[in-house]
Tab-separated table of C-alpha atoms and ligand atoms in Angstrom:
chain	number	residue	atom	x	y	z
C	98	MET	CA	0.000	0.000	0.000
C	99	ASN	CA	1.503	3.353	-0.938
C	100	ARG	CA	1.662	6.307	1.417
C	101	LEU	CA	-1.345	8.183	0.062
C	102	ASN	CA	-3.409	5.033	0.323
C	103	SER	CA	-2.463	4.444	3.912
C	104	ILE	CA	-3.283	8.063	4.828
C	105	ALA	CA	-6.684	7.779	3.132
C	106	GLN	CA	-7.286	4.515	4.973
C	107	GLU	CA	-6.867	6.356	8.298
C	108	PHE	CA	-10.071	8.279	7.499
C	109	ALA	CA	-11.908	5.388	5.832
C	110	GLY	CA	-12.111	3.229	8.958
C	111	LEU	CA	-13.142	-0.310	8.135
C	112	LYS	CA	-14.139	0.501	4.546
C	113	GLN	CA	-11.595	-0.408	1.917
C	114	VAL	CA	-10.041	2.411	-0.131
C	115	THR	CA	-10.332	1.408	-3.805
C	116	ALA	CA	-9.127	4.496	-5.715
C	117	ILE	CA	-7.526	7.901	-5.204
C	118	ARG	CA	-7.151	10.647	-7.768
C	119	ALA	CA	-6.005	14.270	-7.791
C	120	PHE	CA	-8.990	16.573	-7.525
C	121	GLY	CA	-9.730	20.251	-8.227
C	122	SER	CA	-7.363	23.063	-9.102
C	123	GLY	CA	-6.365	24.595	-5.763
C	124	ASN	CA	-3.342	26.876	-5.608
C	125	ILE	CA	-2.410	26.089	-2.000
C	126	ASN	CA	-3.422	22.672	-0.646
C	127	ASP	CA	-3.178	19.269	-2.370
C	128	THR	CA	-6.583	17.712	-2.876
C	129	PHE	CA	-7.605	14.133	-3.710
C	130	LEU	CA	-10.879	12.338	-4.281
C	131	VAL	CA	-10.928	9.015	-2.486
C	132	THR	CA	-13.249	6.159	-3.440
C	133	ILE	CA	-14.129	3.580	-0.813
C	134	GLU	CA	-16.223	0.430	-0.689
C	135	ASP	CA	-19.408	2.039	0.580
C	136	GLU	CA	-22.664	2.071	-1.336
C	137	ILE	CA	-24.168	5.074	0.409
C	138	GLU	CA	-21.161	7.382	0.479
C	139	PRO	CA	-18.555	6.058	-1.939
C	140	HIS	CA	-16.371	9.205	-2.023
C	141	PHE	CA	-14.629	11.613	0.284
C	142	VAL	CA	-12.140	14.437	-0.175
C	143	LEU	CA	-8.658	14.085	1.267
C	144	GLN	CA	-6.424	17.150	1.598
C	145	ARG	CA	-2.879	17.887	2.587
C	146	ILE	CA	-2.978	21.296	4.218
C	147	ASN	CA	-0.174	23.597	3.161
C	148	THR	CA	1.387	24.346	6.526
C	149	HIS	CA	3.640	27.069	5.076
C	150	VAL	CA	0.416	29.013	4.523
C	151	PHE	CA	-1.783	27.738	7.365
C	152	LEU	CA	0.707	27.686	10.219
C	153	GLN	CA	-1.772	26.188	12.678
C	154	PRO	CA	-3.931	23.660	10.833
C	155	GLY	CA	-5.513	22.672	14.148
C	156	LEU	CA	-7.100	26.125	14.321
C	157	VAL	CA	-8.401	25.762	10.769
C	158	MET	CA	-10.175	22.600	11.882
C	159	GLN	CA	-11.459	24.325	15.018
C	160	ASN	CA	-12.997	27.109	12.912
C	161	MET	CA	-14.536	24.534	10.632
C	162	ARG	CA	-16.139	22.805	13.599
C	163	ILE	CA	-17.595	26.039	15.003
C	164	PHE	CA	-18.845	27.031	11.559
C	165	THR	CA	-20.412	23.637	10.807
C	166	GLU	CA	-22.183	23.380	14.149
C	167	HIS	CA	-23.633	26.863	13.784
C	168	VAL	CA	-24.801	26.373	10.217
C	169	CYS	CA	-26.242	22.894	10.723
C	170	GLU	CA	-28.243	24.095	13.733
C	171	LYS	CA	-29.538	27.078	11.792
C	172	LEU	CA	-30.449	24.952	8.795
C	173	GLN	CA	-32.424	22.657	11.040
C	174	ARG	CA	-34.395	25.603	12.433
C	175	GLU	CA	-34.984	26.922	8.920
C	176	VAL	CA	-36.000	23.570	7.507
C	177	ASN	CA	-39.569	24.633	6.812
C	178	ASN	CA	-38.629	27.970	5.281
C	179	SER	CA	-36.485	26.847	2.419
C	180	ALA	CA	-37.252	24.113	-0.036
C	181	ARG	CA	-33.785	24.333	-1.506
C	182	ARG	CA	-31.137	21.819	-0.648
C	183	TRP	CA	-28.062	23.208	1.087
C	184	ALA	CA	-25.173	20.932	1.884
C	185	VAL	CA	-22.368	21.535	4.363
C	186	PRO	CA	-19.252	19.377	4.045
C	187	ARG	CA	-18.647	17.250	7.183
C	188	VAL	CA	-15.238	16.801	8.735
C	189	LEU	CA	-14.356	13.095	8.822
C	190	LEU	CA	-12.477	11.685	11.774
C	191	THR	CA	-9.633	9.196	11.931
C	192	SER	CA	-10.227	5.845	13.614
C	193	ASP	CA	-8.990	7.322	16.887
C	194	GLY	CA	-11.407	10.258	16.663
C	195	LYS	CA	-9.065	13.019	15.479
C	196	ASP	CA	-9.975	15.595	12.815
C	197	GLY	CA	-6.486	15.631	11.330
C	198	TRP	CA	-3.668	13.180	10.668
C	199	VAL	CA	-0.013	14.155	10.997
C	200	GLU	CA	2.498	12.064	9.064
C	201	PRO	CA	6.020	11.379	10.401
C	202	ASP	CA	7.305	14.083	8.000
C	203	ASP	CA	4.921	16.565	9.704
C	204	THR	CA	2.557	16.902	6.728
C	205	TYR	CA	-0.988	17.548	7.935
C	206	TRP	CA	-3.917	15.698	6.375
C	207	ARG	CA	-7.662	15.970	6.821
C	208	ALA	CA	-10.745	14.560	5.169
C	209	ILE	CA	-14.156	15.994	4.440
C	210	SER	CA	-17.303	14.536	2.966
C	211	PHE	CA	-17.966	14.890	-0.746
C	212	ILE	CA	-21.206	16.638	-1.707
C	213	ASP	CA	-22.828	14.084	-3.969
C	214	ASP	CA	-24.534	14.872	-7.308
C	215	SER	CA	-22.602	18.111	-7.519
C	216	GLU	CA	-19.755	19.618	-9.527
C	217	SER	CA	-17.319	22.488	-9.273
C	218	ILE	CA	-17.014	24.666	-12.404
C	219	ASP	CA	-13.908	26.796	-13.014
C	220	ILE	CA	-15.347	29.415	-15.359
C	221	ILE	CA	-18.761	30.987	-15.167
C	222	GLN	CA	-21.107	29.525	-17.821
C	223	ASP	CA	-24.027	31.937	-18.228
C	224	THR	CA	-26.130	34.393	-16.225
C	225	GLU	CA	-28.149	31.574	-14.639
C	226	HIS	CA	-24.929	30.123	-13.291
C	227	GLY	CA	-23.973	33.653	-12.177
C	228	ARG	CA	-27.208	34.078	-10.245
C	229	GLU	CA	-26.627	30.726	-8.539
C	230	VAL	CA	-23.059	31.655	-7.582
C	231	GLY	CA	-24.315	34.928	-6.089
C	232	TYR	CA	-27.186	33.142	-4.342
C	233	ALA	CA	-24.707	30.722	-2.803
C	234	LEU	CA	-22.537	33.460	-1.320
C	235	GLY	CA	-25.620	35.308	-0.074
C	236	ARG	CA	-26.997	32.204	1.564
C	237	PHE	CA	-23.613	31.403	3.051
C	238	HIS	CA	-23.341	34.912	4.550
C	239	HIS	CA	-26.915	34.761	5.775
C	240	LEU	CA	-26.284	31.453	7.545
C	241	ILE	CA	-23.295	32.855	9.433
C	242	SER	CA	-24.557	36.411	9.873
C	243	ASP	CA	-25.462	35.638	13.506
C	244	LEU	CA	-22.253	33.765	14.342
C	245	ASP	CA	-20.073	35.863	16.633
C	246	PRO	CA	-16.857	36.443	14.634
C	247	THR	CA	-14.770	36.565	17.809
C	248	GLN	CA	-15.449	32.836	18.204
C	249	LEU	CA	-13.365	32.210	15.087
C	250	ALA	CA	-9.570	32.146	15.203
C	251	ASP	CA	-7.487	34.198	12.791
C	252	THR	CA	-5.981	31.279	10.886
C	253	LEU	CA	-4.231	33.356	8.238
C	254	GLU	CA	-2.986	36.661	9.571
C	255	GLY	CA	-3.182	39.549	7.127
C	256	PHE	CA	-5.430	37.674	4.678
C	257	HIS	CA	-7.143	40.279	2.461
C	258	ILE	CA	-5.563	43.178	4.368
C	259	THR	CA	-4.333	44.944	1.230
C	260	PRO	CA	-1.935	47.396	2.972
C	261	LYS	CA	-0.138	44.372	4.488
C	262	TYR	CA	0.314	42.847	1.029
C	263	LEU	CA	1.752	46.188	-0.094
C	264	GLU	CA	4.206	46.193	2.814
C	265	TYR	CA	5.310	42.706	1.834
C	266	TYR	CA	5.608	43.820	-1.816
C	267	HIS	CA	7.970	46.620	-0.791
C	268	ARG	CA	10.053	44.169	1.235
C	269	VAL	CA	10.323	41.779	-1.719
C	270	LEU	CA	10.907	44.408	-4.417
C	271	PRO	CA	14.606	45.155	-3.627
C	272	THR	CA	15.406	41.427	-3.614
C	273	TYR	CA	14.180	40.873	-7.182
C	274	THR	CA	16.970	40.081	-9.596
C	275	GLY	CA	14.914	38.805	-12.545
C	276	VAL	CA	14.233	40.512	-15.854
C	277	VAL	CA	12.234	43.723	-16.113
C	278	ASN	CA	10.401	43.228	-19.404
C	279	PRO	CA	7.422	45.359	-20.506
C	280	GLU	CA	4.975	43.108	-18.616
C	281	VAL	CA	6.890	43.367	-15.350
C	282	ASP	CA	7.219	47.105	-15.863
C	283	TYR	CA	3.455	47.407	-16.460
C	284	CYS	CA	2.888	45.629	-13.123
C	285	PHE	CA	5.331	47.907	-11.257
C	286	LYS	CA	3.506	50.978	-12.530
C	287	PHE	CA	0.108	49.451	-11.942
C	288	VAL	CA	0.832	48.892	-8.263
C	289	GLN	CA	2.562	52.246	-7.854
C	290	GLU	CA	-0.461	54.193	-9.088
C	291	ARG	CA	-2.900	52.504	-6.703
C	292	GLN	CA	-0.981	52.440	-3.441
C	293	GLU	CA	-2.824	55.223	-1.670
C	294	TRP	CA	-6.277	54.033	-2.632
C	295	ALA	CA	-5.459	50.444	-1.577
C	296	ARG	CA	-6.185	51.328	2.068
C	297	VAL	CA	-9.801	52.111	1.306
C	298	LEU	CA	-11.480	49.143	3.038
C	299	GLU	CA	-9.076	49.000	5.962
C	300	ASP	CA	-9.617	52.732	6.559
C	301	ALA	CA	-13.395	52.240	6.478
C	302	LYS	CA	-12.951	49.395	8.964
C	303	SER	CA	-10.825	51.537	11.309
C	304	ASP	CA	-13.371	54.353	11.046
C	305	GLY	CA	-16.036	51.942	12.278
C	306	LYS	CA	-17.981	52.041	9.016
C	307	LEU	CA	-17.508	48.375	8.139
C	308	PRO	CA	-17.824	45.696	10.844
C	309	LEU	CA	-15.898	42.466	11.119
C	310	ARG	CA	-18.124	39.540	10.311
C	311	PRO	CA	-17.491	35.855	9.749
C	312	ILE	CA	-16.592	35.391	6.069
C	313	HIS	CA	-15.641	32.591	3.693
C	314	GLY	CA	-12.430	34.233	2.466
C	315	ASP	CA	-12.217	32.415	-0.879
C	316	PRO	CA	-15.683	32.239	-2.495
C	317	LYS	CA	-14.490	32.026	-6.077
C	318	VAL	CA	-16.685	30.452	-8.715
C	319	ASN	CA	-15.231	26.951	-8.462
C	320	ASN	CA	-15.844	26.770	-4.724
C	321	VAL	CA	-19.597	26.978	-5.316
C	322	MET	CA	-20.965	23.464	-5.816
C	323	ILE	CA	-23.592	23.157	-8.527
C	324	CYS	CA	-26.126	20.311	-8.479
C	325	THR	CA	-25.645	18.174	-11.591
C	326	THR	CA	-29.406	17.554	-11.882
C	327	THR	CA	-30.971	20.955	-11.137
C	328	GLN	CA	-27.983	23.212	-11.941
C	329	GLN	CA	-28.719	25.022	-8.680
C	330	ALA	CA	-26.024	26.001	-6.196
C	331	ILE	CA	-26.144	23.636	-3.239
C	332	GLY	CA	-23.197	24.620	-1.099
C	333	ILE	CA	-19.825	26.305	-0.840
C	334	ILE	CA	-16.686	24.300	-0.186
C	335	ASP	CA	-13.102	25.143	0.813
C	336	LEU	CA	-13.751	26.380	4.330
C	337	ASP	CA	-10.102	26.881	5.325
C	338	THR	CA	-10.337	30.644	5.318
C	339	VAL	CA	-13.630	30.976	7.206
C	340	LYS	CA	-12.603	33.605	9.744
C	341	PRO	CA	-13.423	37.183	10.749
C	342	GLY	CA	-13.228	39.695	7.882
C	343	LEU	CA	-15.259	42.087	5.746
C	344	VAL	CA	-18.072	40.764	3.558
C	345	HIS	CA	-16.558	43.040	0.899
C	346	TYR	CA	-13.572	40.697	0.593
C	347	ASP	CA	-15.974	37.876	-0.248
C	348	ILE	CA	-18.193	39.863	-2.599
C	349	GLY	CA	-15.099	41.214	-4.353
C	350	ASP	CA	-13.602	37.748	-4.689
C	351	CYS	CA	-16.838	36.263	-5.978
C	352	LEU	CA	-17.226	38.997	-8.599
C	353	ARG	CA	-13.595	39.120	-9.703
C	354	SER	CA	-13.763	35.394	-10.428
C	355	GLY	CA	-17.365	35.315	-11.698
C	356	CYS	CA	-17.214	38.304	-14.049
C	357	ASN	CA	-14.030	37.267	-15.828
C	358	PRO	CA	-15.284	35.108	-18.725
C	359	LEU	CA	-11.741	34.141	-19.770
C	360	GLY	CA	-10.975	32.804	-16.303
C	361	GLU	CA	-8.008	33.550	-14.055
C	362	GLU	CA	-5.677	31.080	-15.783
C	363	THR	CA	-5.983	32.479	-19.311
C	364	LYS	CA	-2.825	33.370	-21.256
C	365	GLU	CA	-4.798	35.964	-23.227
C	366	TRP	CA	-4.430	38.549	-20.482
C	367	GLU	CA	-4.796	41.473	-22.873
C	368	GLN	CA	-8.321	40.303	-23.750
C	369	VAL	CA	-9.489	40.086	-20.139
C	370	TYR	CA	-12.487	42.219	-19.190
C	371	PHE	CA	-15.057	42.538	-16.418
C	372	ASP	CA	-18.498	41.438	-17.597
C	373	THR	CA	-21.088	43.818	-16.117
C	374	VAL	CA	-24.047	41.705	-17.297
C	375	MET	CA	-22.712	38.864	-15.188
C	376	CYS	CA	-22.056	41.318	-12.359
C	377	ARG	CA	-25.751	42.201	-12.284
C	378	SER	CA	-26.778	38.528	-12.175
C	379	ILE	CA	-24.342	37.590	-9.435
C	380	LEU	CA	-25.301	40.593	-7.304
C	381	GLN	CA	-28.980	39.878	-7.883
C	382	GLY	CA	-28.521	36.334	-6.603
C	383	TYR	CA	-26.413	37.580	-3.699
C	384	LEU	CA	-28.800	40.308	-2.582
C	385	SER	CA	-31.797	37.966	-2.751
C	386	GLN	CA	-30.265	36.403	0.365
C	387	ALA	CA	-28.115	39.122	1.879
C	388	SER	CA	-30.011	42.400	1.629
C	389	GLY	CA	-31.392	41.839	5.135
C	390	PHE	CA	-28.102	42.397	6.922
C	391	LEU	CA	-26.271	44.889	4.668
C	392	THR	CA	-25.999	48.470	5.914
C	393	ASP	CA	-25.826	51.725	3.925
C	394	TYR	CA	-22.066	51.790	4.430
C	395	ASP	CA	-21.810	48.227	3.156
C	396	TYR	CA	-23.443	49.317	-0.099
C	397	GLU	CA	-21.329	52.448	-0.282
C	398	TYR	CA	-18.116	50.405	-0.301
C	399	LEU	CA	-19.256	47.599	-2.612
C	400	PHE	CA	-17.672	49.077	-5.706
C	401	ASP	CA	-14.335	49.570	-3.921
C	402	GLY	CA	-14.513	45.981	-2.683
C	403	ILE	CA	-14.935	44.672	-6.227
C	404	ARG	CA	-12.066	46.779	-7.545
C	405	LEU	CA	-9.820	46.123	-4.567
C	406	ILE	CA	-9.946	42.319	-4.435
C	407	ALA	CA	-9.082	42.020	-8.134
C	408	PHE	CA	-6.178	44.434	-7.587
C	409	GLU	CA	-5.119	42.671	-4.393
C	410	LEU	CA	-5.014	39.232	-6.019
C	411	GLY	CA	-2.948	40.694	-8.859
C	412	LEU	CA	-0.599	42.209	-6.286
C	413	ARG	CA	-0.346	38.876	-4.438
C	414	PHE	CA	0.456	36.967	-7.649
C	415	PHE	CA	2.932	39.619	-8.800
C	416	THR	CA	4.719	39.732	-5.449
C	417	ASP	CA	4.960	35.948	-5.469
C	418	HIS	CA	6.503	36.116	-8.936
C	419	LEU	CA	9.074	38.619	-7.635
C	420	ALA	CA	9.706	36.460	-4.574
C	421	GLY	CA	10.377	33.354	-6.672
C	422	ASN	CA	6.987	31.557	-6.406
C	423	VAL	CA	7.041	30.739	-2.728
C	424	TYR	CA	3.284	30.884	-1.971
C	425	PHE	CA	1.087	29.862	-4.919
C	426	LYS	CA	1.730	26.586	-6.712
C	427	VAL	CA	2.990	27.193	-10.265
C	428	LYS	CA	3.240	25.086	-13.410
C	429	TYR	CA	6.036	27.208	-15.020
C	430	PRO	CA	8.326	30.032	-13.807
C	431	THR	CA	6.279	33.006	-15.073
C	432	HIS	CA	2.913	31.515	-14.101
C	433	ASN	CA	2.349	33.999	-11.277
C	434	LEU	CA	3.292	36.907	-13.542
C	435	ASP	CA	0.696	35.768	-16.088
C	436	ARG	CA	-1.903	35.439	-13.327
C	437	ALA	CA	-1.060	38.936	-12.066
C	438	LEU	CA	-1.497	40.427	-15.534
C	439	VAL	CA	-4.966	38.857	-15.753
C	440	GLN	CA	-6.051	40.395	-12.451
C	441	PHE	CA	-4.577	43.811	-13.271
C	442	LYS	CA	-6.304	43.855	-16.646
C	443	LEU	CA	-9.529	42.918	-14.875
C	444	THR	CA	-9.002	45.748	-12.385
C	445	GLU	CA	-8.473	48.172	-15.256
C	446	SER	CA	-11.749	47.055	-16.812
C	447	ILE	CA	-13.550	47.458	-13.463
C	448	GLU	CA	-12.143	50.990	-13.176
C	449	ALA	CA	-13.188	51.887	-16.718
C	450	GLN	CA	-16.755	50.734	-15.949
C	451	GLU	CA	-17.072	52.321	-12.524
C	452	GLN	CA	-20.227	54.283	-13.327
C	453	ALA	CA	-21.989	51.270	-14.844
C	454	ILE	CA	-21.093	49.057	-11.858
C	455	ARG	CA	-22.179	51.696	-9.334
C	456	GLN	CA	-25.442	52.019	-11.248
C	457	ILE	CA	-26.038	48.251	-11.063
C	458	ILE	CA	-25.515	48.401	-7.305
C	459	GLU	CA	-27.953	51.331	-7.026
C	460	ASP	CA	-30.585	49.601	-9.212
C	461	LEU	CA	-30.444	46.396	-7.195
C	462	ARG	CA	-30.478	48.194	-3.882
C	463	SER	CA	-33.790	49.945	-4.456
Z	689	LIG	C1	-5.895	30.477	-3.440
Z	689	LIG	O1	-5.932	27.429	-3.310
Z	689	LIG	P1	-7.176	28.135	-3.674
Z	689	LIG	O2	-7.347	28.098	-5.146
Z	689	LIG	O3	-8.357	27.636	-2.901
Z	689	LIG	C2	-5.877	31.599	-2.412
Z	689	LIG	C3	-7.010	32.588	-2.664
Z	689	LIG	C4	-6.948	33.105	-4.085
Z	689	LIG	C5	-6.978	31.929	-5.056
Z	689	LIG	C6	-6.830	32.386	-6.482
Z	689	LIG	C7	-5.365	30.708	1.219
Z	689	LIG	O4	-7.042	29.688	-3.240
Z	689	LIG	O5	-6.902	33.674	-1.776
Z	689	LIG	O6	-8.020	33.973	-4.368
Z	689	LIG	O7	-5.907	31.009	-4.764
Z	689	LIG	N1	-6.002	31.048	-1.057
Z	689	LIG	C8	-5.155	31.385	-0.079
Z	689	LIG	O8	-7.164	31.356	-7.334
Z	689	LIG	O9	-4.255	32.192	-0.223
Z	690	LIG	MG1	-9.052	28.135	-1.042
């Protein structure tokens, strides 16, 4: 039995593991789909947590537990109010009752249930899909809107705090010894011109305009599970970054991934644009669930949130390129540079369409 098999077997208990394959397209953790001899639940998801990113995986699991308990209880109370299925991935335990497994080489493994009859889709398909993606984030936020964020640990310090990413960028910059071609130069200038504005959400937070709430942290399109029969959204996966934050980080992340029809891995970065038709659909779906808890200030900063998270992800990719690809997994040396260009081009398109996007927000608000 190889190593991966024996790790999977730790979570499978008495059921025999029959197959394991790589699963999904995550940039941080390694993910596998495990098949076991079980007629009712033949699959589960096995993940090696990247402990260079998540320094305390135990706290990630603790947050997941608090989140799951809260949501499952709330869903039970709401059972008569919503006919729509909503699935929450369960944490699976090892045979000795632990929610994680540490290998002798200190790698950290955990397993979660697989949401059956569902699929994850990398690139948004059409406005129906967009509405479902927005609905999913809205429902997710609604379900945790009454969970006290101070109960959740900060499992990834500085996550989505744009000024911190800028500080890191300025630390990395002098160490860069690679080429400065026109693309790299475009990125330098792009960051330079937006440094002051990049504090916008953190300033609003310090001024008491935007409250900390529990958030998902990474609600991109392919983390929304779509039912293969009804095409409806039935859950959001990848709960590692559920922690206190601003809902704007989530809305921004959802829109920067959902309104980019070429997807974040395209090589055609010059063709990238922000699709405002999709933006309307996603926000419509989102607000159908979330309008109840959003304040006037929340609405006021929505546009900045959309612009900022696209910019921030570009900055994170670009900095990682300069740093030698130490954070995001890459398939080739300039992969993070290409990803940065996509996000910067998207940001540019968001900026060029500011009035139209603000108008969509206004229309949907009233
Ligand atoms: C990372 O690994 P994945 O794909 O779930 C990253 C997100 C980025 C995303 C971009 C913990 O998520 O913040 O938006 O890549 N997660 C972390 O695809 O940094
Ligand atoms: Mg993730």
